[in-house]
Tab-separated table of C-alpha atoms in Angstrom:
chain	number	residue	atom	x	y	z
A	116	MET	CA	-156.167	-112.032	142.413
A	117	ALA	CA	-153.948	-108.702	142.367
A	118	PHE	CA	-150.884	-107.738	143.579
A	119	PRO	CA	-149.981	-104.660	144.862
A	120	PRO	CA	-146.562	-102.578	143.738
A	121	MET	CA	-143.251	-103.851	145.095
A	122	GLY	CA	-140.384	-101.209	145.580
A	123	GLY	CA	-141.726	-99.317	143.132
A	124	SER	CA	-142.074	-101.614	140.054
A	125	ARG	CA	-145.505	-101.744	138.484
A	126	PRO	CA	-146.441	-105.490	137.749
A	127	ALA	CA	-147.146	-106.202	134.667
A	128	TYR	CA	-151.740	-106.775	134.285
A	129	ALA	CA	-153.461	-108.101	131.833
A	130	ARG	CA	-155.849	-105.818	130.670
A	131	PRO	CA	-159.610	-106.219	131.776
A	132	ARG	CA	-161.857	-108.165	129.511
A	133	GLY	CA	-164.497	-105.245	127.935
A	134	SER	CA	-161.342	-102.005	128.954
A	135	SER	CA	-160.304	-100.382	125.471
A	136	THR	CA	-158.409	-97.517	128.132
A	137	SER	CA	-155.351	-96.879	126.591
A	138	ALA	CA	-152.345	-94.838	127.755
A	139	PRO	CA	-150.656	-92.143	126.860
A	140	ALA	CA	-147.590	-92.232	124.506
A	141	GLY	CA	-144.277	-92.682	126.433
A	142	LYS	CA	-146.511	-93.939	130.038
A	143	ALA	CA	-147.304	-96.171	131.525
A	144	PRO	CA	-150.519	-97.447	132.251
A	145	PRO	CA	-152.530	-95.869	135.022
A	146	ASP	CA	-153.205	-98.343	138.454
A	147	PRO	CA	-156.215	-100.820	138.326
A	148	PRO	CA	-158.428	-100.372	141.207
A	149	MET	CA	-158.157	-102.997	143.672
A	150	GLY	CA	-160.582	-105.374	144.839
A	151	GLY	CA	-162.914	-105.291	141.632
A	152	PRO	CA	-163.510	-107.921	139.627
A	153	ALA	CA	-161.681	-106.320	136.905
A	154	SER	CA	-158.356	-106.552	138.939
A	155	ARG	CA	-158.098	-110.547	138.111
A	156	LEU	CA	-155.477	-111.828	136.684
A	157	THR	CA	-156.386	-113.234	132.688
A	158	LEU	CA	-153.753	-115.727	131.976
A	159	SER	CA	-153.335	-116.536	128.346
A	160	ARG	CA	-153.112	-120.011	126.831
A	161	PRO	CA	-152.489	-121.588	123.557
A	162	PRO	CA	-155.603	-123.662	122.618
A	163	PRO	CA	-154.771	-127.269	122.537
A	164	PRO	CA	-153.591	-127.999	119.175
A	165	ALA	CA	-156.553	-130.094	117.275
A	166	LEU	CA	-156.473	-134.527	117.807
A	167	ASP	CA	-156.489	-136.271	114.866
A	168	PRO	CA	-159.731	-138.409	114.460
A	169	PRO	CA	-159.260	-141.776	115.277
A	170	ARG	CA	-158.053	-143.539	112.407
A	171	ASP	CA	-160.190	-147.224	111.180
A	172	GLU	CA	-156.616	-149.578	110.936
A	173	GLY	CA	-158.431	-152.363	109.078
A	174	ALA	CA	-160.003	-149.933	106.939
A	175	ALA	CA	-158.585	-150.203	103.732
A	176	THR	CA	-156.331	-146.526	103.142
A	177	LEU	CA	-154.449	-145.947	101.129
A	178	THR	CA	-151.584	-143.688	101.881
A	179	ARG	CA	-149.818	-141.297	99.456
A	180	TYR	CA	-146.886	-144.281	98.335
A	181	ASP	CA	-149.035	-146.406	97.879
A	182	ARG	CA	-151.186	-143.999	95.450
A	183	TYR	CA	-148.070	-143.129	94.094
A	184	ALA	CA	-146.876	-146.613	93.772
A	185	LEU	CA	-150.277	-148.592	92.264
A	186	GLY	CA	-150.560	-145.118	89.778
A	187	ALA	CA	-146.910	-146.421	88.435
A	188	GLN	CA	-147.776	-150.385	88.683
A	189	VAL	CA	-151.594	-150.224	86.997
A	190	GLN	CA	-150.020	-147.663	84.181
A	191	ALA	CA	-147.056	-150.221	83.704
A	192	PHE	CA	-150.196	-153.592	83.961
A	193	GLY	CA	-152.084	-151.493	80.569
A	194	VAL	CA	-149.191	-151.062	78.683
A	195	PHE	CA	-147.374	-154.809	78.919
A	196	ALA	CA	-151.220	-156.149	78.912
A	197	LEU	CA	-152.266	-154.291	75.861
A	198	ILE	CA	-148.665	-154.915	73.811
A	199	LEU	CA	-148.997	-159.013	75.105
A	200	ALA	CA	-152.038	-158.782	73.564
A	201	MET	CA	-151.577	-157.180	70.631
A	202	VAL	CA	-148.813	-160.120	70.046
A	203	TRP	CA	-151.461	-162.821	70.678
A	204	TRP	CA	-154.008	-161.788	68.488
A	205	ILE	CA	-151.806	-160.977	65.520
A	206	ASN	CA	-150.597	-164.427	65.893
A	207	GLY	CA	-153.586	-166.262	65.624
A	208	ALA	CA	-155.195	-163.259	63.090
A	209	VAL	CA	-152.351	-164.968	60.503
A	210	ALA	CA	-154.216	-168.283	60.978
A	211	LEU	CA	-157.718	-167.115	60.953
A	212	VAL	CA	-157.600	-164.651	58.148
A	213	ASP	CA	-155.961	-167.882	55.881
A	214	THR	CA	-158.967	-170.355	57.221
A	215	LEU	CA	-161.948	-167.706	56.463
A	216	LEU	CA	-160.758	-166.373	53.213
A	217	ARG	CA	-160.235	-169.883	52.675
A	218	ASP	CA	-164.238	-170.802	52.885
A	219	GLY	CA	-165.303	-167.747	50.802
A	220	GLN	CA	-166.054	-165.468	54.396
A	221	ASN	CA	-166.151	-161.942	54.538
A	222	VAL	CA	-164.071	-159.197	56.991
A	223	GLY	CA	-167.258	-159.254	59.061
A	224	THR	CA	-166.804	-162.575	59.784
A	225	PHE	CA	-163.342	-162.280	60.449
A	226	LEU	CA	-164.192	-159.145	63.423
A	227	GLU	CA	-166.585	-161.975	64.622
A	228	PHE	CA	-163.866	-164.484	64.975
A	229	SER	CA	-160.892	-162.194	66.104
A	230	ALA	CA	-163.679	-160.739	69.181
A	231	LEU	CA	-164.542	-164.191	70.466
A	232	SER	CA	-161.009	-165.024	70.407
A	233	LEU	CA	-159.819	-162.018	72.519
A	234	PRO	CA	-161.100	-163.877	76.069
A	235	GLY	CA	-158.493	-166.675	75.323
A	236	VAL	CA	-155.810	-163.901	74.942
A	237	VAL	CA	-156.396	-161.931	78.033
A	238	ARG	CA	-156.583	-165.055	79.944
A	239	ILE	CA	-153.408	-164.931	78.365
A	240	ALA	CA	-151.783	-161.901	78.381
A	241	VAL	CA	-152.983	-160.545	82.299
A	242	PRO	CA	-150.848	-162.946	84.210
A	243	LEU	CA	-147.603	-161.859	82.154
A	244	ALA	CA	-148.712	-157.913	82.524
A	245	ALA	CA	-148.926	-158.308	86.181
A	246	VAL	CA	-145.628	-159.899	86.668
A	247	ALA	CA	-143.777	-157.767	84.187
A	248	ALA	CA	-145.521	-154.425	85.360
A	249	ALA	CA	-144.153	-155.640	89.459
A	250	LEU	CA	-140.510	-156.050	88.276
A	251	TYR	CA	-140.282	-153.187	86.059
A	252	VAL	CA	-142.322	-150.591	88.884
A	253	ALA	CA	-139.690	-152.307	91.901
A	254	ASN	CA	-136.723	-151.766	89.413
A	255	ARG	CA	-137.591	-148.392	88.867
A	256	GLN	CA	-138.067	-147.747	92.687
A	257	ARG	CA	-135.112	-149.232	93.049
A	258	ALA	CA	-132.763	-147.420	90.452
A	259	ASP	CA	-134.515	-143.577	91.617
A	260	SER	CA	-133.800	-144.618	95.685
A	261	GLU	CA	-137.120	-144.477	96.284
A	262	VAL	CA	-137.013	-148.511	98.175
A	263	VAL	CA	-133.912	-147.100	100.522
A	264	ALA	CA	-135.467	-143.719	101.267
A	265	ALA	CA	-139.296	-145.574	102.414
A	266	HIS	CA	-136.421	-148.165	104.274
A	267	ALA	CA	-135.325	-145.163	105.693
A	268	ALA	CA	-138.015	-143.591	106.722
A	269	GLY	CA	-139.590	-147.133	108.479
A	270	ALA	CA	-140.931	-148.629	105.845
A	271	SER	CA	-140.946	-152.772	105.554
A	272	SER	CA	-140.320	-154.436	102.703
A	273	LEU	CA	-143.619	-156.413	103.671
A	274	ARG	CA	-145.665	-153.038	103.727
A	275	LEU	CA	-144.285	-151.370	100.224
A	276	ALA	CA	-145.828	-155.006	99.292
A	277	ARG	CA	-149.171	-153.760	99.924
A	278	PRO	CA	-149.706	-151.744	95.568
A	279	VAL	CA	-148.428	-155.068	94.307
A	280	LEU	CA	-151.066	-156.714	96.247
A	281	LEU	CA	-153.722	-154.893	95.379
A	282	LEU	CA	-152.245	-154.410	91.566
A	283	GLY	CA	-152.281	-159.065	92.079
A	284	LEU	CA	-155.304	-158.037	93.261
A	285	VAL	CA	-157.275	-156.184	90.752
A	286	ALA	CA	-155.422	-158.327	87.404
A	287	GLY	CA	-157.109	-161.619	89.455
A	288	LEU	CA	-160.436	-160.448	89.381
A	289	LEU	CA	-159.850	-159.499	85.866
A	290	LEU	CA	-158.783	-163.140	84.922
A	291	ALA	CA	-161.313	-164.569	87.178
A	292	LEU	CA	-164.211	-163.074	85.221
A	293	VAL	CA	-162.810	-164.206	82.479
A	294	VAL	CA	-162.633	-167.822	83.273
A	295	HIS	CA	-165.530	-167.807	84.915
A	296	LEU	CA	-167.803	-166.210	82.666
A	297	LEU	CA	-166.577	-164.148	78.929
A	298	LEU	CA	-164.429	-167.700	78.060
A	299	PRO	CA	-166.440	-170.380	78.498
A	300	LEU	CA	-169.018	-167.740	76.928
A	301	ALA	CA	-167.320	-166.966	73.859
A	302	ARG	CA	-166.378	-170.807	73.065
A	303	GLU	CA	-170.186	-171.176	72.804
A	304	ARG	CA	-170.642	-168.934	70.201
A	305	LEU	CA	-167.684	-169.758	68.691
A	306	ASP	CA	-169.013	-173.198	68.380
A	307	VAL	CA	-172.256	-172.212	66.894
A	308	ARG	CA	-170.632	-169.826	64.553
A	309	THR	CA	-167.788	-172.625	63.614
A	310	ALA	CA	-170.251	-174.786	62.405
A	311	GLN	CA	-172.390	-172.008	60.047
A	312	VAL	CA	-169.552	-171.118	58.734
A	313	ALA	CA	-168.652	-175.225	57.705
A	314	GLU	CA	-172.441	-175.199	56.691
A	315	GLY	CA	-171.996	-172.270	54.524
A	316	ALA	CA	-168.302	-173.904	53.202
A	317	THR	CA	-170.769	-176.843	52.360
A	318	ALA	CA	-173.025	-175.129	50.198
A	319	ARG	CA	-170.482	-173.928	48.177
A	320	LEU	CA	-170.595	-178.203	47.450
A	321	LEU	CA	-173.860	-176.943	45.231
A	322	THR	CA	-172.575	-176.101	41.847
A	323	PRO	CA	-173.683	-178.092	39.386
A	324	GLY	CA	-171.622	-179.370	36.729
A	325	ALA	CA	-168.317	-178.165	38.850
A	326	PHE	CA	-165.605	-180.104	40.126
A	327	VAL	CA	-165.551	-178.546	43.738
A	328	GLU	CA	-162.128	-178.869	46.162
A	329	PRO	CA	-164.129	-177.454	49.807
A	330	ALA	CA	-160.918	-178.850	51.432
A	331	ASP	CA	-156.975	-180.571	50.030
A	332	GLY	CA	-157.583	-184.239	49.023
A	333	VAL	CA	-161.723	-183.937	48.594
A	334	THR	CA	-162.912	-183.838	45.861
A	335	PHE	CA	-167.251	-183.358	44.976
A	336	TYR	CA	-169.266	-183.018	41.770
A	337	VAL	CA	-172.843	-183.322	40.688
A	338	ARG	CA	-174.307	-182.871	37.810
A	339	GLU	CA	-177.874	-181.190	38.368
A	340	ILE	CA	-180.194	-180.008	41.756
A	341	THR	CA	-183.759	-180.643	41.641
A	342	PRO	CA	-186.259	-178.159	42.111
A	343	ALA	CA	-186.653	-180.231	45.499
A	344	SER	CA	-183.022	-179.624	46.474
A	345	GLU	CA	-182.430	-183.247	45.172
A	346	LEU	CA	-178.744	-183.820	43.926
A	347	LEU	CA	-178.535	-186.256	40.790
A	348	ASP	CA	-175.400	-188.313	39.835
A	349	VAL	CA	-173.134	-187.076	42.925
A	350	LEU	CA	-169.176	-187.992	43.409
A	351	LEU	CA	-167.238	-187.654	46.385
A	352	SER	CA	-164.044	-188.484	46.558
A	353	ASP	CA	-161.842	-188.440	50.066
A	354	ALA	CA	-158.138	-189.037	48.954
A	355	ARG	CA	-156.734	-187.191	52.105
A	356	ASP	CA	-155.337	-190.337	53.657
A	357	PRO	CA	-152.201	-191.560	50.921
A	358	GLU	CA	-152.950	-194.957	52.846
A	359	ARG	CA	-156.291	-195.048	52.170
A	360	ARG	CA	-157.932	-193.642	48.857
A	361	ALA	CA	-162.363	-193.720	49.655
A	362	LEU	CA	-164.819	-193.050	46.385
A	363	PHE	CA	-168.192	-192.587	46.117
A	364	THR	CA	-170.676	-192.078	43.560
A	365	ALA	CA	-174.415	-192.111	44.175
A	366	ARG	CA	-177.913	-191.343	41.820
A	367	ARG	CA	-178.961	-188.988	43.947
A	368	ALA	CA	-178.146	-187.863	47.365
A	369	LEU	CA	-179.908	-184.700	49.952
A	370	LEU	CA	-177.737	-182.377	51.927
A	371	LEU	CA	-178.909	-182.175	55.351
A	372	PRO	CA	-178.008	-179.051	57.109
A	373	ALA	CA	-176.032	-178.365	60.662
A	374	GLU	CA	-177.863	-178.837	63.564
A	375	GLU	CA	-176.923	-178.047	67.556
A	376	GLY	CA	-174.380	-181.638	68.582
A	377	ARG	CA	-173.025	-182.555	64.160
A	378	GLY	CA	-172.444	-180.352	60.999
A	379	ALA	CA	-173.587	-180.797	58.162
A	380	GLN	CA	-173.775	-184.376	56.354
A	381	LEU	CA	-174.153	-185.650	52.690
A	382	LEU	CA	-176.733	-188.414	52.853
A	383	MET	CA	-176.506	-190.178	48.837
A	384	PHE	CA	-178.748	-193.168	47.987
A	385	ASP	CA	-178.903	-196.133	45.520
A	386	GLY	CA	-174.668	-195.477	45.074
A	387	LEU	CA	-171.191	-197.283	45.243
A	388	SER	CA	-168.499	-197.099	47.753
A	389	GLN	CA	-164.685	-197.809	46.340
A	390	VAL	CA	-162.046	-197.696	49.597
A	391	LEU	CA	-158.292	-198.577	48.671
A	392	ARG	CA	-156.391	-199.437	51.461
A	393	GLY	CA	-153.263	-201.396	51.671
A	394	GLY	CA	-153.130	-202.502	48.046
A	395	ARG	CA	-156.618	-204.169	47.981
A	396	LEU	CA	-160.101	-202.516	46.343
A	397	TYR	CA	-162.912	-203.026	48.583
A	398	THR	CA	-166.325	-202.804	46.604
A	399	THR	CA	-169.709	-202.509	48.912
A	400	ARG	CA	-173.156	-201.284	47.447
A	401	PHE	CA	-175.299	-199.322	49.560
A	402	GLU	CA	-178.689	-197.789	49.422
A	403	ASP	CA	-177.798	-195.283	51.392
A	404	PHE	CA	-175.272	-194.090	53.344
A	405	LEU	CA	-174.572	-191.205	55.430
A	406	TYR	CA	-171.434	-189.034	54.917
A	407	ASP	CA	-170.264	-186.282	57.279
A	408	LEU	CA	-169.282	-183.411	56.011
A	409	ALA	CA	-167.867	-181.533	58.456
A	410	LEU	CA	-164.669	-183.889	59.196
A	411	PHE	CA	-163.299	-182.085	55.821
A	412	SER	CA	-164.770	-178.638	57.013
A	413	SER	CA	-162.583	-176.162	58.546
A	414	GLY	CA	-164.061	-176.307	61.671
A	415	GLY	CA	-163.513	-179.819	62.188
A	416	GLU	CA	-165.607	-182.816	64.116
A	417	ALA	CA	-168.526	-180.823	65.942
A	418	ALA	CA	-167.943	-182.209	69.362
A	419	PRO	CA	-170.589	-181.927	72.616
A	420	PRO	CA	-169.831	-179.809	75.128
A	421	GLY	CA	-167.288	-180.053	77.947
A	422	PRO	CA	-166.854	-178.666	81.361
A	423	ARG	CA	-164.288	-176.109	79.955
A	424	ASP	CA	-167.110	-175.334	77.281
A	425	LEU	CA	-169.498	-174.368	80.770
A	426	THR	CA	-169.565	-171.208	83.050
A	427	THR	CA	-168.919	-171.514	86.454
A	428	ALA	CA	-172.219	-171.289	87.010
A	429	ALA	CA	-174.276	-173.594	85.183
A	430	LEU	CA	-171.179	-176.043	85.993
A	431	VAL	CA	-171.788	-176.199	89.258
A	432	ARG	CA	-175.125	-177.330	88.647
A	433	ARG	CA	-174.117	-180.306	86.733
A	434	ASP	CA	-174.716	-183.315	88.858
A	435	ASP	CA	-173.900	-185.493	85.920
A	436	LEU	CA	-169.912	-184.082	85.822
A	437	GLY	CA	-169.467	-185.669	89.439
A	438	ALA	CA	-165.395	-184.498	90.458
A	439	ARG	CA	-165.078	-183.456	87.142
A	440	ARG	CA	-167.291	-179.795	87.657
A	441	TRP	CA	-165.192	-179.150	90.553
A	442	ASP	CA	-162.083	-180.129	88.934
A	443	GLU	CA	-163.059	-177.097	86.317
A	444	VAL	CA	-164.563	-174.563	88.877
A	445	ALA	CA	-161.141	-175.332	91.139
A	446	ARG	CA	-158.634	-174.975	88.227
A	447	ARG	CA	-160.204	-171.949	87.298
A	448	THR	CA	-160.029	-169.957	90.528
A	449	ALA	CA	-156.422	-171.189	91.037
A	450	GLU	CA	-155.705	-169.074	87.622
A	451	SER	CA	-156.570	-166.100	89.244
A	452	LEU	CA	-155.082	-166.826	92.687
A	453	THR	CA	-151.561	-167.491	90.465
A	454	ALA	CA	-152.055	-163.939	89.080
A	455	VAL	CA	-151.926	-162.726	92.359
A	456	ALA	CA	-148.713	-164.902	93.638
A	457	GLY	CA	-146.778	-163.801	90.163
A	458	ALA	CA	-147.113	-160.218	91.111
A	459	LEU	CA	-146.089	-160.541	94.434
A	460	LEU	CA	-142.877	-163.008	93.605
A	461	GLY	CA	-141.766	-160.338	90.980
A	462	PHE	CA	-141.626	-157.828	93.606
A	463	SER	CA	-140.460	-160.122	96.310
A	464	ALA	CA	-137.794	-160.877	93.966
A	465	MET	CA	-136.562	-157.425	93.688
A	466	MET	CA	-136.712	-156.838	97.418
A	467	GLN	CA	-132.943	-159.119	96.961
A	468	GLY	CA	-129.920	-157.790	97.979
A	469	ALA	CA	-127.952	-154.533	98.438
A	470	PHE	CA	-127.650	-151.605	95.844
A	471	ASN	CA	-125.456	-153.317	92.963
A	472	ARG	CA	-123.674	-150.662	90.742
A	473	GLY	CA	-123.942	-153.526	88.444
A	474	GLY	CA	-128.212	-152.994	88.141
A	475	THR	CA	-130.589	-155.230	89.376
A	476	TRP	CA	-130.303	-158.138	86.276
A	477	ARG	CA	-130.123	-160.571	89.319
A	478	GLN	CA	-132.975	-159.924	91.072
A	479	VAL	CA	-135.113	-159.937	87.849
A	480	VAL	CA	-133.560	-163.403	87.158
A	481	LEU	CA	-134.374	-164.527	90.023
A	482	GLY	CA	-137.870	-162.947	89.740
A	483	VAL	CA	-138.740	-164.475	86.051
A	484	PHE	CA	-137.270	-167.667	87.256
A	485	LEU	CA	-139.745	-168.246	90.406
A	486	VAL	CA	-142.540	-167.400	87.604
A	487	ILE	CA	-141.368	-169.966	85.595
A	488	ALA	CA	-141.184	-172.514	88.734
A	489	MET	CA	-144.313	-171.541	89.765
A	490	LYS	CA	-146.287	-172.249	86.557
A	491	LEU	CA	-143.994	-175.507	86.517
A	492	LEU	CA	-145.063	-177.025	89.773
A	493	GLU	CA	-148.704	-175.991	88.351
A	494	GLY	CA	-148.410	-177.777	85.813
A	495	ALA	CA	-146.722	-180.954	87.820
A	496	ALA	CA	-150.212	-181.198	90.020
A	497	THR	CA	-152.495	-181.038	86.725
A	498	SER	CA	-150.863	-184.223	85.684
A	499	ALA	CA	-150.851	-185.621	89.463
A	500	ILE	CA	-154.997	-184.967	89.597
A	501	GLY	CA	-155.915	-187.282	86.566
A	502	ARG	CA	-159.202	-187.127	83.956
A	503	ASP	CA	-161.260	-188.132	86.934
A	504	GLY	CA	-160.604	-184.702	88.231
A	505	THR	CA	-160.759	-186.443	92.555
A	506	GLY	CA	-157.319	-184.205	93.284
A	507	TRP	CA	-158.991	-181.493	92.755
A	508	PRO	CA	-157.539	-179.319	95.643
A	509	LEU	CA	-153.651	-179.740	93.984
A	510	HIS	CA	-154.953	-176.797	91.468
A	511	PHE	CA	-154.119	-174.498	95.025
A	512	VAL	CA	-150.720	-175.754	95.526
A	513	SER	CA	-149.082	-173.692	93.016
A	514	PRO	CA	-150.493	-170.698	93.439
A	515	LEU	CA	-150.745	-171.297	97.816
A	516	ALA	CA	-146.470	-172.090	97.718
A	517	GLY	CA	-146.009	-169.126	95.397
A	518	ALA	CA	-147.497	-166.626	98.120
A	519	ALA	CA	-146.001	-168.239	100.765
A	520	LEU	CA	-142.719	-168.247	98.925
A	521	ALA	CA	-143.378	-164.069	97.980
A	522	ALA	CA	-143.728	-163.730	102.292
A	523	PHE	CA	-140.643	-165.572	103.047
A	524	LEU	CA	-138.432	-163.537	100.742
A	525	LEU	CA	-139.577	-160.746	102.119
A	526	TRP	CA	-138.971	-161.497	105.153
A	527	ASN	CA	-135.627	-162.128	104.351
A	528	ALA	CA	-135.651	-158.860	102.851
A	529	ASP	CA	-136.406	-157.275	105.898
A	530	ARG	CA	-134.079	-159.405	108.042
A	531	ALA	CA	-131.438	-158.961	105.843
A	532	ARG	CA	-131.544	-154.980	106.886
A	533	ARG	CA	-131.551	-155.042	110.405
A	534	PRO	CA	-127.959	-154.344	111.810
A	535	ARG	CA	-126.881	-157.248	113.793
A	536	ARG	CA	-125.830	-157.051	117.455
A	537	ARG	CA	-122.059	-156.555	118.481
A	538	TRP	CA	-121.151	-158.794	121.443
A	539	MET	CA	-118.299	-156.412	123.825
A	540	VAL	CA	-115.678	-158.686	124.656
A	541	PRO	CA	-114.111	-158.008	127.666
A	542	ALA	CA	-110.565	-157.153	127.499
């Protein structure tokens, strides 16, 4: 639509589309023809702002802060887990080296036994590392005023706990893999290798004409070994118990190798047993006598596999165990959930209180105390279950109580930051 000029003034018309007419310098552009299609005004408007794609609130998307906080916590978790695992591994390796060297084993056997003991070490180190990482990162964020900045931006303490929850889930899944699968498999393999090492230790008894001491208080002697592996003129002295000393002699004997479910045994024929007990000597002549050599080997007496030696998949198929199998499955599951609850407890304790120039040692002590209390509750629940395993749901009391307490502490931290209402009293 065209508007005629009024009062000698010239309106600012927009140039028609597709027109390349330019006015000379210092002169106004000519009037466009009236009534033509090109005389219509073309109003230029800015383009509408691009709309963000709709976000799925239920999707597990990490914000920039979540990625930053989670990365810091995973780093701290890895460092603490490595340090704790090394401390526990070295502590167990010292006793393992002494035992294996006494049995005459090589370095390869030591490394194998050390590798089989790692799942047990990880089981102890992972929950402690999760709690230590949550406390360390939260302490550093408070010291650097990152928590204050996040609260000023409108984030609640419950919102800041999301990276800690993810860290706890990672630690819980790792712990679940260990307790449900790796640890039972390692125990089963460790029992087999222990029996083999015990058999190797008993093989050192076969030294004709020499007195051998396979263990403290035990002495063995054989005069001759025939080509048929028969032992002639055998003497075995067992003085481990000062109140009961035993001496066995036999004309011949056979060494039975270890099998599944039992260790190596010594079968003696045509011999004499002499036992000194309570100041009296008891003598017994026998035609055959079976002596378990695993009793004085480094591995101890072989025991049949129990519920803790079976994987969870194999455990749920053992109907003969009754409620004991569900007790073991619940204990392993609750142990994994404890890692999640422990990390949340440590972080929620660090969110308590305002800024203090004296530091955050009170919050750290509170977090450690709450985790210890949760573990004490776990021990009390385990004692209340009993050996029959009928009260297996009590295993979940400790992690559920820890998670509920962490949620309450986070709510309390947000409540303390809300401004209090001031009532105006009329004059």
